[in-house]
Amino acid sequence: MDASILNYTVNDNVGKFLKQTQKLYINGNWVDSKSGKTFDVEDPATGKKIATCAAGDKNDVDLAVSAARKAFDSGKWSSLPNNEKGKIIWKIGDLIDEHNEELAQLESLDNGKPVAVAGAADVPLSSDIFRYMAGWATKIEGNTIPYSCLYTPGAQYHSYTLREPVGVCGQIIPWNFPLLMAAWKIAPALAAGCTIVLKPAEQTPLSALRLMEIINDSNLLPEGVLNVVTGFGEEAGAPLAEHPHVDKVAFTGSTEVGKIITRAASGNLKKVSLELGGKSPTIIFPDADIDAAIAGAASAIFFNHGQCCCAGSRLLAHEKVFDKVTEGISKIAENIKVGPGMDASTEMGPLVSDEQYKKVAGYIESGKSEGGQVVAGGKYDNSSGGHFVHPTVFSKTNHDMTLVKEEIFGPVVCAQPFTDENLEKIAETANNTNFGLAASVWTKNISVAHKLAAKIRSGTVWVNCHNIFDASLPFGGYKESGWGREMGHEVLKNYTEVKAVTVNL
Ligand code: NAI
Ligand code: MG
């Protein structure tokens, strides 16, 4: 059965969900915020309200942390047999897939992304990380360590390590992939035996709340193991980051707030992992399969409307192919159908908020005034109430321009030619940024690809592809792009402590 919201036809469950005033989920119960305050959630395609959510603050965070603390200290999750944990985590993955349609619709309504993309990427990638981490629940192991007994000759010791859950985790996530970011954070923390307080982004709280509802309806987790507190960054995020009873904070978002989080975390020296901004280069050599490189570089920047931390926002193409590449990307840009995410024919939706719209429009104007040449797009329009920015290609950019230096987080690519094929020089240009999240290299020369991959200072290097993710691949940043890695078994380091035990035999 279908329901409707604004002018959209939606899954019946979405209709029901959006009629409820959304509450906080603390200690296994849905509760109002202590202050009674709420905030509105809007549809970025129209600027119209689609939901009301509880606005949590310090008092609610205190309650959620104390529930997570109690759940952790009781051992009701961490000491559950690991195979049982694994089954529950796997089941969450299955439930996400069973609810694909409604989660995809909520993601599109809330974030603005095309509903088909949410259904084909965000939702299945979210279920996949739960399944991947379900497997890890039984495989988090220590080592036995041979011992030399330097100052106790003749003595015999048996030494081994235990890898234990880090404890209560505060997880603060952004709005660009709301469900996926929740999944990237929740799944490994559960696999490691931690308990959680999740703070979704105020722009896009809906899919995390619906996921919580789905998990709650299936009685999958003991109370207090997973808590969700919606609210604003300074009101709900900050008290979580500084809370003395939180053992670890995991954050994805702006580099600016990442720095604030590290300071907030210093009070009790809680562990910190950060996945922050980027200004990732897409480097195209003249010998590359140029058609593939054009399509790849276009998708590197335009996927998710450029609202990706690893967006290929700096296009570096060799001068021999520069014109062909920029023309090719411009042609793709001009043909992308921009519209509401819930419209099946839309290829690029609105930006998430008026704030992002103004920020990206500001970069487009600063690029023009600094001498950048707009070869595609450069247009933005909020006359309908939606935050629409057209895919934009700037040519003739250089490193001194603001739009080349700073993260734009919109569908705007800055193209620069390079003349020399000296890999040191290319790497120097690629690395000429405070960020170090990702890069892609497009060439048929495998020697060039591997040599350059080694010289680029970023957490991910793609060769002849971009934006390729898998639950098994670690993802994160060098430099100001962050601390620690998400996904793969690397992420488990964020959620575990190592204990050395030595026994005198
Ligand atoms: P933000 O970093 O302010 O927000 C991300 C999360 O942090 C949200 O849940 C927010 O409520 C929370 N937060 C904000 N201030 C906080 C504080 N003082 N203490 C604790 N939590 C806090 O990002 P925003 O303002 O939404 O976007 C600004 C820029 O950040 C974007 O234009 C983009 O450049 C970058 N960004 C990067 C992302 C990434 O994936 N690395 C994701 C989203 C934004
Ligand atoms: Mg902010």
Coordinates of C-alpha atoms and ligand atoms in Angstrom, one line a residue:
M1 CA 0.0 0.0 0.0
D2 CA 1.2 3.5 -0.7
A3 CA 0.9 6.7 1.3
S4 CA 1.8 10.2 0.3
I5 CA 3.9 13.0 1.8
L6 CA 4.0 16.5 0.2
N7 CA 3.4 15.5 -3.5
Y8 CA 5.3 12.2 -3.3
T9 CA 3.9 8.7 -3.3
V10 CA 5.7 6.8 -0.6
N11 CA 5.8 3.3 1.0
D12 CA 3.1 3.0 3.6
N13 CA 5.6 2.5 6.4
V14 CA 7.3 5.8 5.4
G15 CA 3.9 7.5 5.5
K16 CA 3.2 6.2 9.0
F17 CA 6.8 7.0 10.2
L18 CA 6.6 10.6 9.1
K19 CA 3.3 11.2 10.9
Q20 CA 4.9 10.4 14.2
T21 CA 6.8 13.0 16.2
Q22 CA 10.2 11.3 16.4
K23 CA 11.6 10.6 19.8
L24 CA 15.0 9.8 21.3
Y25 CA 15.8 6.1 21.9
I26 CA 17.3 5.7 25.3
N27 CA 17.7 2.5 27.3
G28 CA 15.3 0.6 25.1
N29 CA 12.6 3.2 25.2
W30 CA 11.3 5.9 22.9
V31 CA 11.3 9.1 25.0
D32 CA 10.8 12.9 24.5
S33 CA 13.7 15.2 25.1
K34 CA 13.9 16.3 28.7
S35 CA 13.5 19.9 27.6
G36 CA 10.5 19.0 25.4
K37 CA 12.2 20.8 22.5
T38 CA 11.8 19.6 18.9
F39 CA 13.2 20.6 15.5
D40 CA 11.8 20.4 12.0
V41 CA 13.3 18.2 9.3
E42 CA 12.9 19.5 5.7
D43 CA 12.7 18.1 2.3
P44 CA 15.7 19.6 0.5
A45 CA 13.9 19.6 -2.8
T46 CA 11.2 21.9 -1.7
G47 CA 12.3 23.3 1.7
K48 CA 9.1 22.0 3.2
K49 CA 8.8 20.3 6.5
I50 CA 8.5 16.5 6.4
A51 CA 9.1 15.5 10.1
T52 CA 9.5 16.7 13.6
C53 CA 12.3 15.3 15.8
A54 CA 13.2 15.5 19.5
A55 CA 16.0 18.0 20.1
G56 CA 18.3 16.3 22.6
D57 CA 20.7 18.2 24.8
K58 CA 23.1 17.5 27.6
N59 CA 20.5 16.1 29.9
D60 CA 19.4 13.5 27.3
V61 CA 23.0 12.7 26.4
D62 CA 23.6 12.1 30.2
L63 CA 20.7 9.6 30.3
A64 CA 21.8 7.9 27.1
V65 CA 25.4 7.6 28.2
S66 CA 24.4 6.3 31.6
A67 CA 22.2 3.6 29.9
A68 CA 25.1 2.7 27.6
R69 CA 27.5 2.7 30.5
K70 CA 25.3 0.4 32.5
A71 CA 24.8 -1.9 29.6
F72 CA 28.5 -2.1 29.0
D73 CA 29.5 -2.6 32.6
S74 CA 26.9 -5.3 33.1
G75 CA 28.5 -7.3 30.3
K76 CA 25.1 -8.1 28.8
W77 CA 26.4 -7.4 25.3
S78 CA 30.2 -7.8 25.6
S79 CA 30.0 -11.2 27.3
L80 CA 27.2 -12.6 25.1
P81 CA 28.9 -15.4 23.1
N82 CA 30.5 -14.0 20.0
N83 CA 28.6 -16.3 17.7
E84 CA 25.3 -14.9 19.2
K85 CA 26.5 -11.4 18.7
G86 CA 27.4 -12.2 15.1
K87 CA 24.0 -13.6 14.4
I88 CA 22.3 -10.5 15.7
I89 CA 24.5 -8.2 13.7
W90 CA 23.9 -10.3 10.6
K91 CA 20.2 -10.1 11.2
I92 CA 20.4 -6.3 11.3
G93 CA 21.9 -6.5 7.8
D94 CA 19.0 -8.7 6.7
L95 CA 16.4 -6.3 8.2
I96 CA 18.0 -3.4 6.3
D97 CA 17.6 -5.2 3.0
E98 CA 14.0 -6.2 3.8
H99 CA 13.3 -2.6 4.4
N100 CA 15.2 -1.3 1.3
E101 CA 12.4 0.6 -0.3
E102 CA 11.3 2.6 2.8
L103 CA 14.9 3.3 3.9
A104 CA 15.8 4.5 0.4
Q105 CA 12.7 6.7 0.3
L106 CA 13.5 8.2 3.7
E107 CA 17.1 8.8 2.6
S108 CA 16.0 10.6 -0.5
L109 CA 13.3 12.6 1.3
D110 CA 15.7 13.6 4.0
N111 CA 19.0 14.1 2.1
G112 CA 17.8 14.9 -1.4
K113 CA 19.7 12.1 -3.2
P114 CA 18.0 10.2 -6.0
V115 CA 15.8 7.5 -4.5
A116 CA 17.2 4.9 -7.0
V117 CA 20.7 5.7 -5.9
A118 CA 19.8 5.3 -2.3
G119 CA 18.2 2.0 -3.0
A120 CA 21.1 0.7 -5.1
A121 CA 24.0 2.1 -3.1
D122 CA 23.3 3.5 0.4
V123 CA 20.9 0.8 1.6
P124 CA 22.8 -2.4 0.3
L125 CA 26.2 -0.9 1.4
S126 CA 24.7 -0.4 4.9
S127 CA 23.4 -4.0 5.1
D128 CA 26.8 -5.3 3.8
I129 CA 28.9 -3.7 6.5
F130 CA 26.6 -5.3 9.1
R131 CA 27.2 -8.7 7.5
Y132 CA 30.9 -8.2 7.1
M133 CA 31.2 -7.1 10.8
A134 CA 28.9 -10.1 11.9
G135 CA 31.8 -12.3 10.7
W136 CA 34.3 -10.4 12.7
A137 CA 32.4 -10.8 16.0
T138 CA 33.9 -14.3 16.2
K139 CA 37.4 -13.4 15.0
I140 CA 38.7 -10.6 17.2
E141 CA 41.7 -12.3 18.8
G142 CA 44.9 -11.7 20.7
N143 CA 48.3 -13.3 20.3
T144 CA 50.5 -15.5 22.3
I145 CA 53.9 -13.8 22.6
P146 CA 57.3 -15.5 23.1
Y147 CA 59.2 -14.0 26.0
S148 CA 62.9 -13.5 26.5
C149 CA 63.1 -12.8 30.2
L150 CA 66.0 -10.2 30.0
Y151 CA 66.3 -9.4 33.7
T152 CA 64.8 -12.7 35.2
P153 CA 67.0 -15.3 33.5
G154 CA 65.7 -18.8 33.8
A155 CA 62.2 -17.7 34.7
Q156 CA 59.4 -18.8 32.4
Y157 CA 56.4 -16.7 31.5
H158 CA 53.4 -17.2 29.4
S159 CA 52.3 -13.9 27.8
Y160 CA 49.3 -13.3 25.7
T161 CA 47.2 -10.4 24.5
L162 CA 43.4 -9.9 24.8
R163 CA 41.6 -7.6 22.5
E164 CA 38.7 -6.1 24.5
P165 CA 35.9 -3.7 23.7
V166 CA 36.9 -0.1 24.3
G167 CA 33.6 0.5 26.1
V168 CA 30.9 3.2 25.6
C169 CA 31.2 4.8 22.2
G170 CA 29.8 8.2 21.3
Q171 CA 29.2 8.2 17.5
I172 CA 28.6 11.5 15.7
I173 CA 27.7 11.3 12.1
P174 CA 27.0 13.6 9.1
W175 CA 24.2 14.0 6.6
N176 CA 25.8 13.0 3.3
F177 CA 25.2 9.2 3.7
P178 CA 23.0 9.2 6.8
L179 CA 22.2 5.5 6.9
L180 CA 25.6 4.3 5.7
M181 CA 27.5 6.5 8.1
A182 CA 25.3 5.0 11.0
A183 CA 26.1 1.5 9.7
W184 CA 29.8 2.2 9.3
K185 CA 29.8 3.2 13.0
I186 CA 27.3 0.9 14.7
A187 CA 28.4 -2.4 13.0
P188 CA 32.0 -2.5 14.1
A189 CA 31.3 -1.2 17.6
L190 CA 28.7 -4.0 18.1
A191 CA 31.1 -6.6 16.7
A192 CA 33.8 -5.5 19.2
G193 CA 31.3 -5.7 22.1
C194 CA 30.9 -2.0 22.7
T195 CA 27.8 -0.1 23.6
I196 CA 26.7 3.1 21.7
V197 CA 25.2 6.5 21.8
L198 CA 24.6 7.6 18.2
K199 CA 24.0 11.3 17.3
P200 CA 22.7 11.6 13.8
A201 CA 23.1 14.9 11.8
E202 CA 20.3 17.3 12.5
Q203 CA 19.7 17.7 8.7
T204 CA 19.1 13.9 8.2
P205 CA 18.0 12.0 11.3
L206 CA 15.3 9.9 9.8
S207 CA 16.9 6.8 8.4
A208 CA 18.9 6.2 11.6
L209 CA 15.7 6.6 13.6
R210 CA 13.8 4.2 11.4
L211 CA 16.7 1.7 11.6
M212 CA 16.5 1.9 15.3
E213 CA 12.8 1.3 15.2
I214 CA 13.3 -1.7 13.0
I215 CA 15.9 -3.1 15.4
N216 CA 13.8 -2.4 18.4
D217 CA 10.7 -4.0 16.8
S218 CA 12.7 -7.2 16.3
N219 CA 13.9 -7.2 19.9
L220 CA 17.5 -7.7 18.7
L221 CA 19.6 -5.9 21.2
P222 CA 19.5 -5.8 25.0
E223 CA 18.4 -2.4 26.4
G224 CA 21.0 0.3 26.6
V225 CA 23.3 -1.3 24.0
L226 CA 22.4 1.1 21.2
N227 CA 20.9 4.5 22.0
V228 CA 20.0 7.3 19.5
V229 CA 20.0 11.0 20.5
T230 CA 19.0 13.4 17.8
G231 CA 19.7 17.0 18.0
F232 CA 22.1 19.8 17.1
G233 CA 25.9 19.6 17.1
E234 CA 26.6 22.1 19.9
E235 CA 23.7 20.9 22.0
A236 CA 23.8 17.1 21.6
G237 CA 27.1 16.4 19.9
A238 CA 29.3 18.5 22.1
P239 CA 28.2 16.9 25.4
L240 CA 28.7 13.5 24.0
A241 CA 32.2 14.3 22.8
E242 CA 33.2 15.6 26.2
H243 CA 31.3 13.2 28.4
P244 CA 33.5 11.7 31.1
H245 CA 31.7 8.3 31.0
V246 CA 32.2 7.9 27.2
D247 CA 35.4 5.8 26.4
K248 CA 35.6 6.6 22.7
V249 CA 34.2 9.1 20.3
A250 CA 33.9 8.4 16.5
F251 CA 33.2 11.3 14.3
T252 CA 32.6 11.9 10.6
G253 CA 32.1 15.5 9.4
S254 CA 34.0 18.7 8.9
T255 CA 37.7 19.1 9.8
E256 CA 36.7 22.2 11.8
V257 CA 34.4 20.2 14.1
G258 CA 36.8 17.2 14.1
K259 CA 39.3 19.6 15.8
I260 CA 36.7 20.7 18.3
I261 CA 35.9 17.0 19.1
T262 CA 39.6 16.2 19.8
R263 CA 39.7 19.1 22.3
A264 CA 36.4 18.0 23.9
A265 CA 37.6 14.5 24.1
S266 CA 40.8 15.5 26.0
G267 CA 38.9 15.9 29.3
N268 CA 39.0 12.1 30.0
L269 CA 41.4 11.4 27.1
K270 CA 38.8 9.2 25.5
K271 CA 39.9 7.5 22.3
V272 CA 39.1 9.5 19.1
S273 CA 38.6 8.4 15.5
L274 CA 37.9 11.0 12.8
E275 CA 36.9 10.8 9.2
L276 CA 37.0 14.4 7.9
G277 CA 37.2 16.5 4.8
G278 CA 39.1 16.0 1.5
K279 CA 40.2 17.7 -1.6
S280 CA 41.0 14.6 -3.6
P281 CA 42.8 14.8 -6.9
T282 CA 41.8 12.9 -10.0
I283 CA 45.0 12.5 -12.1
I284 CA 44.7 11.7 -15.8
F285 CA 47.7 10.7 -17.9
P286 CA 47.7 11.0 -21.7
D287 CA 47.9 7.2 -22.2
A288 CA 44.7 6.6 -20.1
D289 CA 41.6 5.1 -21.7
I290 CA 40.3 8.7 -22.0
D291 CA 36.6 7.8 -22.3
A292 CA 36.7 5.8 -19.1
A293 CA 38.7 8.5 -17.4
I294 CA 36.2 11.2 -18.4
A295 CA 33.3 9.1 -17.2
G296 CA 35.2 8.2 -14.0
A297 CA 36.3 11.7 -13.3
A298 CA 32.8 13.0 -13.8
S299 CA 31.3 10.5 -11.5
A300 CA 34.1 11.1 -9.0
I301 CA 32.9 14.7 -8.5
F302 CA 29.2 14.5 -9.3
F303 CA 28.2 11.3 -7.4
N304 CA 26.1 12.3 -4.4
H305 CA 26.1 15.9 -5.7
G306 CA 29.8 16.2 -4.7
Q307 CA 28.8 15.8 -1.1
C308 CA 31.4 13.1 -0.6
C309 CA 34.4 13.5 1.6
C310 CA 36.4 11.7 -1.2
A311 CA 34.9 13.6 -4.1
G312 CA 37.4 14.0 -6.9
S313 CA 37.2 17.8 -6.7
R314 CA 40.7 18.6 -8.2
L315 CA 41.0 17.4 -11.7
L316 CA 44.6 17.2 -12.9
A317 CA 44.8 16.2 -16.5
H318 CA 47.9 16.2 -18.7
E319 CA 47.9 19.1 -21.2
K320 CA 47.8 16.7 -24.2
V321 CA 44.4 15.5 -23.1
F322 CA 43.2 18.4 -20.9
D323 CA 40.8 20.0 -23.5
K324 CA 39.3 16.6 -24.4
V325 CA 38.9 15.7 -20.7
T326 CA 37.3 19.0 -19.6
E327 CA 35.0 19.0 -22.7
G328 CA 34.0 15.4 -22.0
I329 CA 33.2 16.1 -18.3
S330 CA 31.4 19.3 -19.2
K331 CA 29.2 17.4 -21.7
I332 CA 28.3 14.9 -19.0
A333 CA 27.7 17.8 -16.5
E334 CA 25.3 19.5 -18.9
N335 CA 23.3 16.3 -19.5
I336 CA 22.8 15.4 -15.8
K337 CA 19.2 15.8 -15.0
V338 CA 18.9 17.9 -11.8
G339 CA 15.6 17.6 -9.9
P340 CA 13.9 16.3 -6.7
G341 CA 15.5 13.0 -5.5
M342 CA 12.1 11.4 -5.3
D343 CA 11.5 11.9 -9.0
A344 CA 12.5 8.6 -10.7
S345 CA 14.2 10.4 -13.6
T346 CA 16.4 12.6 -11.4
E347 CA 20.1 12.0 -11.7
M348 CA 21.2 14.7 -9.3
G349 CA 19.1 16.0 -6.4
P350 CA 19.3 19.2 -4.4
L351 CA 22.0 19.9 -1.9
V352 CA 21.1 18.9 1.6
S353 CA 20.4 22.3 3.1
D354 CA 20.2 26.0 2.5
E355 CA 23.5 26.3 4.4
Q356 CA 25.2 24.0 2.0
Y357 CA 23.5 25.7 -1.0
K358 CA 24.8 29.1 0.1
K359 CA 28.3 27.7 0.8
V360 CA 28.6 26.1 -2.6
A361 CA 27.1 29.0 -4.5
G362 CA 29.6 31.2 -2.6
Y363 CA 32.5 29.0 -3.9
I364 CA 31.2 29.3 -7.5
E365 CA 31.1 33.1 -7.2
S366 CA 34.5 33.2 -5.6
G367 CA 35.9 30.9 -8.4
K368 CA 34.5 33.3 -11.1
S369 CA 35.9 36.4 -9.3
E370 CA 39.3 34.8 -8.9
G371 CA 39.6 34.2 -12.7
G372 CA 38.3 30.7 -13.0
Q373 CA 36.5 29.9 -16.2
V374 CA 33.1 28.2 -16.0
V375 CA 32.9 25.7 -18.8
A376 CA 29.8 23.9 -17.6
G377 CA 27.1 24.7 -15.0
G378 CA 27.9 27.5 -12.7
K379 CA 24.2 27.9 -12.1
Y380 CA 22.2 27.5 -8.9
D381 CA 18.6 28.0 -8.2
N382 CA 16.5 28.0 -5.0
S383 CA 13.5 29.7 -6.4
S384 CA 11.4 26.6 -5.9
G385 CA 12.4 26.4 -2.2
G386 CA 14.8 23.5 -3.1
H387 CA 18.6 23.8 -2.9
F388 CA 19.6 23.1 -6.5
V389 CA 23.1 23.6 -7.8
H390 CA 24.0 22.5 -11.3
P391 CA 27.0 20.3 -12.0
T392 CA 29.8 22.8 -12.5
V393 CA 33.2 22.5 -14.2
F394 CA 35.9 25.2 -13.7
S395 CA 38.8 25.3 -16.1
K396 CA 42.0 27.4 -15.8
T397 CA 42.1 27.1 -12.0
N398 CA 45.3 27.3 -10.0
H399 CA 46.3 26.4 -6.5
D400 CA 46.0 30.0 -5.3
M401 CA 42.2 30.0 -5.8
T402 CA 40.0 29.4 -2.8
L403 CA 37.9 26.9 -4.6
V404 CA 41.0 24.8 -5.3
K405 CA 42.3 24.9 -1.7
E406 CA 39.1 24.4 0.3
E407 CA 36.6 21.6 0.5
I408 CA 33.5 22.7 -1.4
F409 CA 31.3 19.7 -0.8
G410 CA 29.2 20.3 -3.9
P411 CA 29.2 19.3 -7.6
V412 CA 32.0 21.6 -8.5
V413 CA 35.3 20.4 -10.1
C414 CA 38.4 22.5 -10.6
A415 CA 40.4 21.5 -13.6
Q416 CA 44.2 22.2 -13.9
P417 CA 46.5 20.9 -16.6
F418 CA 49.9 19.5 -15.9
T419 CA 52.7 19.5 -18.4
D420 CA 55.5 17.3 -17.1
E421 CA 55.2 13.6 -16.6
N422 CA 57.7 13.7 -13.7
L423 CA 56.0 11.7 -11.0
E424 CA 57.7 13.7 -8.2
K425 CA 56.2 16.9 -9.5
I426 CA 52.8 15.4 -10.1
A427 CA 52.8 13.9 -6.6
E428 CA 53.8 17.3 -5.2
T429 CA 50.8 18.9 -6.9
A430 CA 48.5 16.1 -5.8
N431 CA 49.8 16.4 -2.2
N432 CA 49.6 20.2 -2.1
T433 CA 46.7 20.3 0.2
N434 CA 46.1 20.0 4.0
F435 CA 43.8 17.0 3.3
G436 CA 44.8 13.4 2.4
L437 CA 41.7 11.3 2.0
A438 CA 41.8 9.9 -1.5
A439 CA 43.1 10.2 -5.1
S440 CA 42.6 8.5 -8.4
V441 CA 45.2 7.8 -11.1
W442 CA 44.1 7.1 -14.6
T443 CA 46.8 5.5 -16.8
K444 CA 47.5 2.2 -18.7
N445 CA 51.1 2.2 -17.4
I446 CA 51.1 0.0 -14.3
S447 CA 54.5 1.1 -13.3
V448 CA 53.4 4.8 -13.2
A449 CA 50.2 3.8 -11.4
H450 CA 52.0 1.9 -8.6
K451 CA 54.8 4.4 -8.3
L452 CA 52.4 7.3 -8.0
A453 CA 50.1 5.4 -5.6
A454 CA 53.1 5.2 -3.3
K455 CA 53.9 8.9 -3.5
I456 CA 50.4 10.2 -2.8
R457 CA 49.8 11.0 0.8
S458 CA 46.2 9.8 1.2
G459 CA 44.3 7.0 2.8
T460 CA 43.0 5.7 -0.5
V461 CA 44.4 5.6 -4.0
W462 CA 42.2 4.3 -6.8
V463 CA 43.7 3.3 -10.2
N464 CA 41.4 3.6 -13.2
C465 CA 38.4 4.0 -10.9
H466 CA 37.1 6.3 -8.2
N467 CA 34.6 5.9 -5.3
I468 CA 35.0 2.2 -5.1
F469 CA 34.2 1.0 -1.6
D470 CA 33.9 -2.3 0.1
A471 CA 33.2 -3.3 3.7
S472 CA 36.6 -5.1 3.7
L473 CA 38.6 -2.0 2.6
P474 CA 39.9 0.4 5.2
F475 CA 38.9 4.0 4.5
G476 CA 40.2 7.2 6.2
G477 CA 42.6 10.0 5.9
Y478 CA 46.2 11.2 6.2
K479 CA 46.9 14.7 7.4
E480 CA 43.7 16.8 8.2
S481 CA 41.5 14.2 6.7
G482 CA 41.4 12.3 10.0
W483 CA 42.6 9.7 12.5
G484 CA 42.0 6.0 12.2
R485 CA 40.2 4.0 9.5
E486 CA 36.6 3.0 9.0
M487 CA 35.7 -0.5 7.6
G488 CA 37.9 -3.5 7.0
H489 CA 39.5 -5.1 10.1
E490 CA 41.4 -1.9 10.6
V491 CA 38.3 -0.2 12.1
L492 CA 38.3 -2.8 14.9
K493 CA 41.4 -1.1 16.3
N494 CA 39.1 2.0 16.9
Y495 CA 36.8 -0.1 19.0
T496 CA 39.2 -2.3 21.0
E497 CA 41.8 -2.0 23.6
V498 CA 44.7 -4.5 23.8
K499 CA 45.6 -6.0 27.2
A500 CA 48.9 -7.9 27.8
V501 CA 48.6 -10.7 30.3
T502 CA 51.8 -12.3 31.7
V503 CA 51.8 -15.4 33.8
N504 CA 54.8 -16.5 35.8
L505 CA 55.0 -20.2 35.2
Ligands
NAI1 P1 29.6 19.3 10.9 O1 31.0 18.8 11.0 O2 29.3 20.6 11.6 O3 28.5 18.2 11.3 C1 28.8 16.8 11.3 C2 28.2 16.3 12.6 O4 28.8 16.9 13.7 C3 26.7 16.5 12.8 O5 26.1 15.4 13.5 C4 26.7 17.7 13.7 O6 25.5 17.9 14.5 C5 27.9 17.4 14.6 N1 28.5 18.6 15.3 C6 28.5 19.9 14.8 N2 29.2 20.7 15.7 C7 29.5 19.9 16.7 C8 30.2 20.1 18.0 N3 30.6 21.3 18.3 N4 30.4 19.1 18.8 C9 30.0 17.8 18.4 N5 29.3 17.6 17.3 C10 29.1 18.6 16.5 O7 29.4 19.5 9.3 P2 28.3 20.5 8.6 O8 28.2 21.8 9.3 O9 27.0 19.7 8.4 O10 29.0 20.7 7.2 C11 30.0 21.6 7.0 C12 31.1 21.1 6.1 O11 31.7 19.9 6.7 C13 30.6 20.6 4.7 O12 30.4 21.7 3.9 C14 31.7 19.7 4.3 O13 32.7 20.4 3.8 C15 32.1 19.1 5.6 N6 31.5 17.7 5.8 C16 32.3 16.6 5.6 C17 31.7 15.4 5.7 C18 32.5 14.1 5.5 O14 32.0 13.1 5.1 N7 33.8 14.1 5.9 C19 30.3 15.2 6.0 C20 29.6 16.4 6.2 C21 30.2 17.6 6.1
MG2 MG 28.6 22.5 11.2

